[in-house]
Coordinates of C-alpha atoms in Angstrom, one line a residue:
M215 CA 67.2 136.2 113.2
T216 CA 66.1 136.2 109.5
D217 CA 66.7 133.1 107.3
K218 CA 69.2 135.2 105.4
Q219 CA 71.3 135.8 108.6
M220 CA 71.4 132.2 109.6
T221 CA 74.8 130.5 109.6
S222 CA 73.7 127.2 111.4
L223 CA 70.6 125.0 111.2
T224 CA 69.8 121.8 113.1
I225 CA 67.1 119.7 111.7
R226 CA 65.6 116.2 112.1
R227 CA 67.6 113.7 110.1
P228 CA 66.1 113.7 106.6
D229 CA 64.8 110.9 104.5
D230 CA 65.0 110.3 100.7
W231 CA 61.6 109.3 99.3
H232 CA 63.0 108.2 95.9
L233 CA 66.5 106.4 95.8
H234 CA 68.2 104.1 93.3
L235 CA 70.8 101.8 95.0
R236 CA 71.3 99.3 92.2
D237 CA 72.8 96.1 93.2
G238 CA 76.0 94.1 93.5
A239 CA 79.3 96.2 93.5
M240 CA 77.3 99.4 92.8
L241 CA 75.2 98.9 95.8
Q242 CA 78.2 98.3 97.9
A243 CA 79.8 101.6 96.8
V244 CA 76.8 104.0 96.8
L245 CA 74.9 102.9 99.9
P246 CA 77.3 104.7 102.3
E247 CA 76.7 108.0 100.4
T248 CA 73.1 107.7 101.4
T249 CA 73.4 106.4 104.9
R250 CA 75.8 109.2 105.9
H251 CA 72.9 111.7 106.0
F252 CA 69.6 110.0 105.5
A253 CA 67.7 107.7 108.0
R254 CA 65.4 106.1 105.6
A255 CA 64.8 105.8 101.8
I256 CA 62.1 104.6 99.4
I257 CA 64.0 102.1 97.3
M258 CA 63.3 101.8 93.6
P259 CA 62.6 98.4 92.3
N260 CA 63.9 98.8 88.7
L261 CA 66.7 96.2 88.9
V262 CA 67.3 93.6 86.2
P263 CA 65.1 91.4 86.8
P264 CA 62.8 93.9 88.7
V265 CA 61.6 93.5 92.2
V266 CA 58.1 92.3 91.5
T267 CA 57.1 90.0 94.3
S268 CA 57.2 90.1 98.1
A269 CA 60.0 87.5 97.9
D270 CA 62.0 89.7 95.6
A271 CA 61.6 92.6 98.0
V272 CA 62.8 90.5 100.9
G273 CA 65.9 89.3 99.0
Y274 CA 66.8 92.9 97.9
R275 CA 66.3 94.3 101.3
D276 CA 68.5 91.7 102.8
R277 CA 71.3 92.5 100.3
I278 CA 70.9 96.2 101.1
N279 CA 71.1 95.5 104.9
A280 CA 74.2 93.3 104.4
A281 CA 75.9 96.1 102.6
L282 CA 75.4 98.8 105.2
P283 CA 78.5 100.3 106.6
D284 CA 79.6 99.5 110.2
G285 CA 77.5 101.6 112.6
A286 CA 75.0 102.9 110.0
V287 CA 71.5 103.4 111.1
F288 CA 69.4 103.2 108.0
E289 CA 66.1 101.6 107.1
P290 CA 65.4 100.8 103.4
L291 CA 61.7 101.0 102.5
M292 CA 61.0 98.6 99.8
T293 CA 58.8 99.0 96.8
L294 CA 57.3 96.5 94.4
Y295 CA 57.5 97.0 90.6
L296 CA 54.0 97.1 89.1
T297 CA 53.5 94.9 86.1
E298 CA 50.4 93.8 84.3
D299 CA 50.8 90.4 86.0
T300 CA 51.1 91.6 89.5
D301 CA 49.2 89.7 92.0
P302 CA 47.1 91.9 94.3
D303 CA 47.2 89.3 97.0
D304 CA 51.0 89.3 97.1
V305 CA 51.0 93.0 97.1
A306 CA 48.6 93.1 100.0
A307 CA 50.5 90.5 102.0
A308 CA 53.8 92.3 101.5
H309 CA 52.3 95.5 102.9
A310 CA 50.7 93.9 105.9
A311 CA 53.9 92.2 106.7
G312 CA 56.0 95.4 106.4
I313 CA 58.0 94.2 103.6
A314 CA 56.8 96.7 101.0
T315 CA 56.0 100.3 101.7
A316 CA 54.7 101.2 98.3
V317 CA 54.2 100.0 94.7
K318 CA 56.1 101.7 91.7
L319 CA 54.3 102.5 88.4
Y320 CA 56.6 102.7 85.4
P321 CA 54.9 103.2 82.2
A322 CA 56.7 100.8 79.9
G323 CA 59.7 102.4 78.3
A324 CA 59.7 105.5 80.4
T325 CA 63.2 105.4 82.0
T326 CA 66.0 103.1 82.9
N327 CA 65.0 99.4 83.2
S328 CA 61.3 100.1 82.7
A329 CA 60.6 97.6 79.8
S330 CA 58.6 95.5 82.3
G331 CA 56.3 98.4 83.1
V332 CA 52.6 99.0 82.3
R333 CA 51.1 99.4 78.9
D334 CA 47.4 98.6 79.5
F335 CA 46.3 100.3 82.6
D336 CA 43.1 98.5 82.8
K337 CA 45.1 95.3 83.4
V338 CA 46.4 96.7 86.7
R339 CA 43.1 97.9 88.1
P340 CA 42.7 95.1 90.5
V341 CA 46.0 95.9 92.1
L342 CA 45.1 99.6 92.3
D343 CA 41.8 98.8 93.8
R344 CA 43.3 96.6 96.5
M345 CA 46.0 99.2 97.3
A346 CA 43.3 101.8 97.8
E347 CA 41.5 99.4 100.3
I348 CA 44.6 99.0 102.5
G349 CA 46.0 102.5 102.1
M350 CA 49.2 101.4 100.3
P351 CA 50.8 104.4 98.2
L352 CA 51.4 104.2 94.5
C353 CA 54.5 105.9 93.4
V354 CA 54.3 107.1 89.9
H355 CA 56.8 107.8 87.2
G356 CA 54.6 110.4 85.5
E357 CA 55.4 110.4 81.9
V358 CA 53.7 109.1 78.7
T359 CA 56.0 107.3 76.2
S360 CA 54.3 107.7 72.9
S361 CA 56.9 108.7 70.3
N362 CA 54.5 111.4 68.9
I363 CA 54.7 113.3 72.2
D364 CA 57.5 115.8 72.8
I365 CA 59.8 114.7 75.5
F366 CA 59.3 118.1 77.3
D367 CA 55.6 117.6 77.3
R368 CA 55.3 114.1 78.5
E369 CA 54.7 114.8 82.1
A370 CA 51.8 117.3 81.4
V371 CA 50.2 114.7 79.0
F372 CA 50.5 111.9 81.6
I373 CA 48.6 113.9 84.1
D374 CA 45.7 114.7 81.7
K375 CA 45.6 111.3 79.9
I376 CA 46.6 108.7 82.5
L377 CA 46.8 110.2 86.1
K378 CA 43.4 112.1 86.1
P379 CA 41.5 108.9 84.9
I380 CA 43.2 106.8 87.4
R381 CA 42.3 109.0 90.3
K382 CA 38.8 109.7 89.1
K383 CA 38.1 105.9 88.9
N384 CA 39.8 105.3 92.3
P385 CA 39.9 108.6 94.5
D386 CA 40.9 106.6 97.5
L387 CA 44.2 105.5 96.0
R388 CA 47.1 107.4 97.6
V389 CA 49.4 108.6 94.9
V390 CA 53.0 110.1 95.0
M391 CA 54.0 111.9 91.8
E392 CA 57.7 111.2 91.8
H393 CA 60.3 113.7 90.7
V394 CA 57.9 116.2 89.3
T395 CA 59.6 118.7 86.8
T396 CA 56.8 121.1 85.6
E397 CA 54.6 123.9 86.8
D398 CA 51.8 121.7 85.5
A399 CA 52.4 119.1 88.1
V400 CA 52.9 121.6 90.9
D401 CA 49.6 123.1 90.0
Y402 CA 48.0 119.8 89.8
V403 CA 49.2 118.9 93.2
R404 CA 48.1 122.1 94.8
D405 CA 44.6 121.8 93.3
N406 CA 44.0 118.3 94.5
H407 CA 44.1 118.1 98.3
K408 CA 43.2 114.4 98.9
N409 CA 45.5 111.4 98.6
L410 CA 48.2 113.2 96.5
A411 CA 51.7 114.4 97.0
A412 CA 54.9 114.8 95.0
T413 CA 58.6 114.4 95.4
I414 CA 61.1 116.9 94.1
T415 CA 64.7 116.0 93.2
T416 CA 67.8 118.1 94.2
H417 CA 68.9 118.4 90.6
H418 CA 65.6 119.7 89.3
L419 CA 65.7 122.6 91.7
I420 CA 69.1 123.6 90.3
I421 CA 69.2 122.9 86.6
N422 CA 67.0 123.7 83.6
R423 CA 67.3 122.3 80.0
N424 CA 69.8 124.8 79.1
H425 CA 72.3 123.2 81.5
I426 CA 72.0 120.0 79.6
L427 CA 72.1 121.5 75.9
A428 CA 73.6 125.0 75.9
G429 CA 77.2 125.3 74.9
G430 CA 77.4 121.5 74.2
I431 CA 75.7 118.5 75.5
K432 CA 76.3 117.7 79.3
P433 CA 75.6 114.1 79.7
H434 CA 76.0 114.2 83.4
Y435 CA 73.0 116.5 83.4
Y436 CA 70.8 114.1 81.5
C437 CA 68.0 112.5 83.5
L438 CA 64.5 111.3 83.0
P439 CA 62.2 113.1 83.4
V440 CA 64.5 115.5 81.7
A441 CA 64.9 119.0 83.1
K442 CA 62.4 121.7 81.6
R443 CA 62.5 125.4 81.1
E444 CA 63.4 127.8 83.7
Q445 CA 60.0 128.7 84.6
H446 CA 59.4 125.1 85.6
R447 CA 62.5 125.1 87.8
I448 CA 61.3 128.2 89.6
A449 CA 57.8 126.6 90.2
L450 CA 59.6 123.6 91.8
V451 CA 61.6 125.8 94.0
Q452 CA 58.6 127.8 95.2
A453 CA 56.8 124.4 95.9
A454 CA 59.9 123.0 97.8
I455 CA 60.3 126.2 100.0
S456 CA 56.4 126.7 100.6
G457 CA 56.2 124.3 103.5
D458 CA 53.2 122.7 101.8
K459 CA 53.0 119.2 103.3
R460 CA 52.3 117.7 99.8
F461 CA 55.9 118.3 98.6
F462 CA 59.0 116.6 99.9
L463 CA 62.4 115.3 98.9
G464 CA 63.0 112.5 96.7
T465 CA 66.5 112.8 95.2
D466 CA 66.2 110.2 92.4
S467 CA 69.8 109.8 92.9
A468 CA 70.6 107.3 90.2
P469 CA 74.2 106.1 89.8
H470 CA 75.5 105.1 86.4
T471 CA 79.2 104.4 85.5
D472 CA 80.8 107.0 83.4
P473 CA 81.3 104.6 80.5
A474 CA 77.5 104.1 80.6
K475 CA 76.8 107.8 80.6
L476 CA 79.3 108.8 78.0
Q477 CA 78.3 106.9 75.0
T478 CA 76.2 107.4 71.8
C479 CA 73.0 106.4 73.7
G480 CA 73.9 107.4 77.3
C481 CA 72.0 106.4 80.5
A482 CA 69.6 108.8 82.1
G483 CA 70.3 109.5 85.8
I484 CA 72.1 111.9 88.2
F485 CA 74.0 110.8 91.2
S486 CA 73.4 113.3 94.0
A487 CA 73.4 111.3 97.2
P488 CA 76.8 112.7 98.4
N489 CA 76.1 116.4 98.3
T490 CA 72.3 116.7 98.3
M491 CA 72.0 118.3 101.7
S492 CA 74.6 121.0 100.9
C493 CA 72.9 121.6 97.6
L494 CA 69.5 122.0 99.1
A495 CA 70.8 124.2 102.0
E496 CA 72.3 126.5 99.4
V497 CA 69.0 126.6 97.4
F498 CA 66.9 127.3 100.4
D499 CA 69.4 129.9 101.6
V500 CA 69.4 131.9 98.4
A501 CA 65.5 131.8 98.5
G502 CA 65.6 133.1 102.1
A503 CA 63.8 130.0 103.3
L504 CA 66.2 128.0 105.4
K505 CA 63.6 127.5 108.2
K506 CA 61.4 125.5 105.7
L507 CA 64.2 123.1 104.8
E508 CA 63.3 120.6 107.6
A509 CA 59.7 120.4 106.4
F510 CA 60.8 119.6 102.9
T511 CA 63.5 117.0 103.8
S512 CA 62.4 115.6 107.2
L513 CA 58.8 116.2 108.0
N514 CA 56.4 116.2 104.9
G515 CA 57.4 112.8 103.7
P516 CA 56.9 110.9 107.0
N517 CA 53.6 112.7 107.3
F518 CA 52.4 111.4 103.9
Y519 CA 53.7 107.9 104.5
K520 CA 52.2 107.8 108.0
L521 CA 55.6 107.3 109.7
P522 CA 57.1 109.2 112.5
A523 CA 59.7 111.8 111.8
N524 CA 63.2 110.8 112.8
E525 CA 64.3 111.7 116.4
Q526 CA 68.1 111.9 115.3
T527 CA 69.4 115.4 114.0
L528 CA 71.6 116.7 111.3
T529 CA 73.4 120.1 111.6
L530 CA 74.3 122.4 108.6
T531 CA 76.9 125.1 109.2
K532 CA 77.6 127.8 106.7
G533 CA 81.4 128.5 106.0
D534 CA 84.0 128.3 103.4
P535 CA 83.2 126.1 100.4
V536 CA 82.9 122.5 101.1
T537 CA 84.5 120.1 98.5
Y538 CA 82.9 116.9 97.5
P539 CA 84.6 114.3 95.3
A540 CA 84.0 114.7 91.6
Q541 CA 83.6 110.9 91.3
I542 CA 83.3 107.9 93.5
D543 CA 84.9 104.6 92.6
T544 CA 82.8 101.4 92.3
G545 CA 83.6 97.9 91.4
D546 CA 81.7 98.5 88.2
G547 CA 83.5 101.7 87.4
P548 CA 83.7 105.5 88.4
V549 CA 80.5 107.3 89.0
T550 CA 80.4 111.2 88.7
V551 CA 78.8 113.1 91.4
F552 CA 76.2 115.8 90.6
D553 CA 77.9 119.2 90.1
P554 CA 75.5 122.0 90.9
G555 CA 77.6 124.6 89.1
F556 CA 78.2 126.8 92.1
P557 CA 80.1 126.7 95.4
L558 CA 78.5 124.9 98.3
H559 CA 78.9 126.7 101.6
W560 CA 76.9 124.5 103.9
H561 CA 78.9 121.8 105.8
V562 CA 76.9 118.7 107.1
S563 CA 77.5 117.1 110.4
T564 CA 75.5 114.4 112.3

C-alpha cells in the first residue's frame, strides 16, 4: 500500500519538543489539550518571572504535575531560562538531578517574555562550556533583535552572526534550533552533522506570510519567528517529511487570550495543541509521506535527546472531516485554536 492509499496509521505516541503551558488558570486549561495526544514535552521557561534556577524548575514542574487531568500519563521536561547571571554549577546540578533537560536561549527582546534574555553572549560562555562538558542541550530561539534587521531576515542573520560563532568556539555543545522558519536554517542543519538539530512547528508547515497579511491582517496567525515566504514553507515541509533524524516536531503551541491577541500591539503565538496531530497527518498525507510521520513526531526527538521512544501508541484514521473547537475557555479568557484553513480528515485515537 502506498502512502496515498493509507486510511489508517498507528505510530508511537508523539512528543512535543517545544511547548508553552503558561501558569495558573491558563496552565489548568491548556495542559489537557497536550496530554490528550503527547507523552512528553519540552516546557518553555519564559514565565513572569522566568524559570531561571533549578528551584524555579522544580516549582514549575510541581505545578504542572498538580494540574494533570485524572489518568493522564505525561512527563514535563523542564528547561532553564539562560540569563547573563545564570550559574553554571546550578545548571549542571539541575541536569544531574533530572530536574532540567535543557537550557533555553532567548536573545533579549526576541519574543514573548524575553526581556531577561541574553544581550552579551560572552557573558554566558561559562554556562555553555559547562553544558558542552555534561552533554546538556541548548535550545535556541534563533533571531537577532537589532531594529535595523528586517524581521523576515532575523533568523538567517542569527545563524551567521550568533550561532556560527557559538558553535565554532564550542563544537561539542549540543544545539536545537527551535521553530526554524527558513530554507537557510534547513540548509544549515543539513550541512552540519554534529550536535545540531531543529524543531519545526505545525503552523509553519501550513502558513506563509500571505496568510498573515493578504486580504487583511490575521492576528491569530501572528507568531515569532514570523512565517516567511512560500519557498521557506516548502523547505520546511521537505525537511519534515524527509525522515532526517535532525528534524522533529516542536509545536511552539503558545496560548494567549483573544483580548491579548486582538489589540493594537497583539501578542505573538499560535495555539495548536488540540489539533496538531490531525494537521500534521493532513500535511504528510498531501505530500505522500504518511509513513514518515512517526519519525518526525515520535522517533527523531527522543533520538537527539537520548531518551527512549514511547511504547504507547496513537492511531490516526482518515474519514469525514473532524471538528475541533474554535476556542477553548480558560480562567483568563478565551483562547483561539489554530485554524489550518482546510478540512482535517484525520481522526486521532489513543
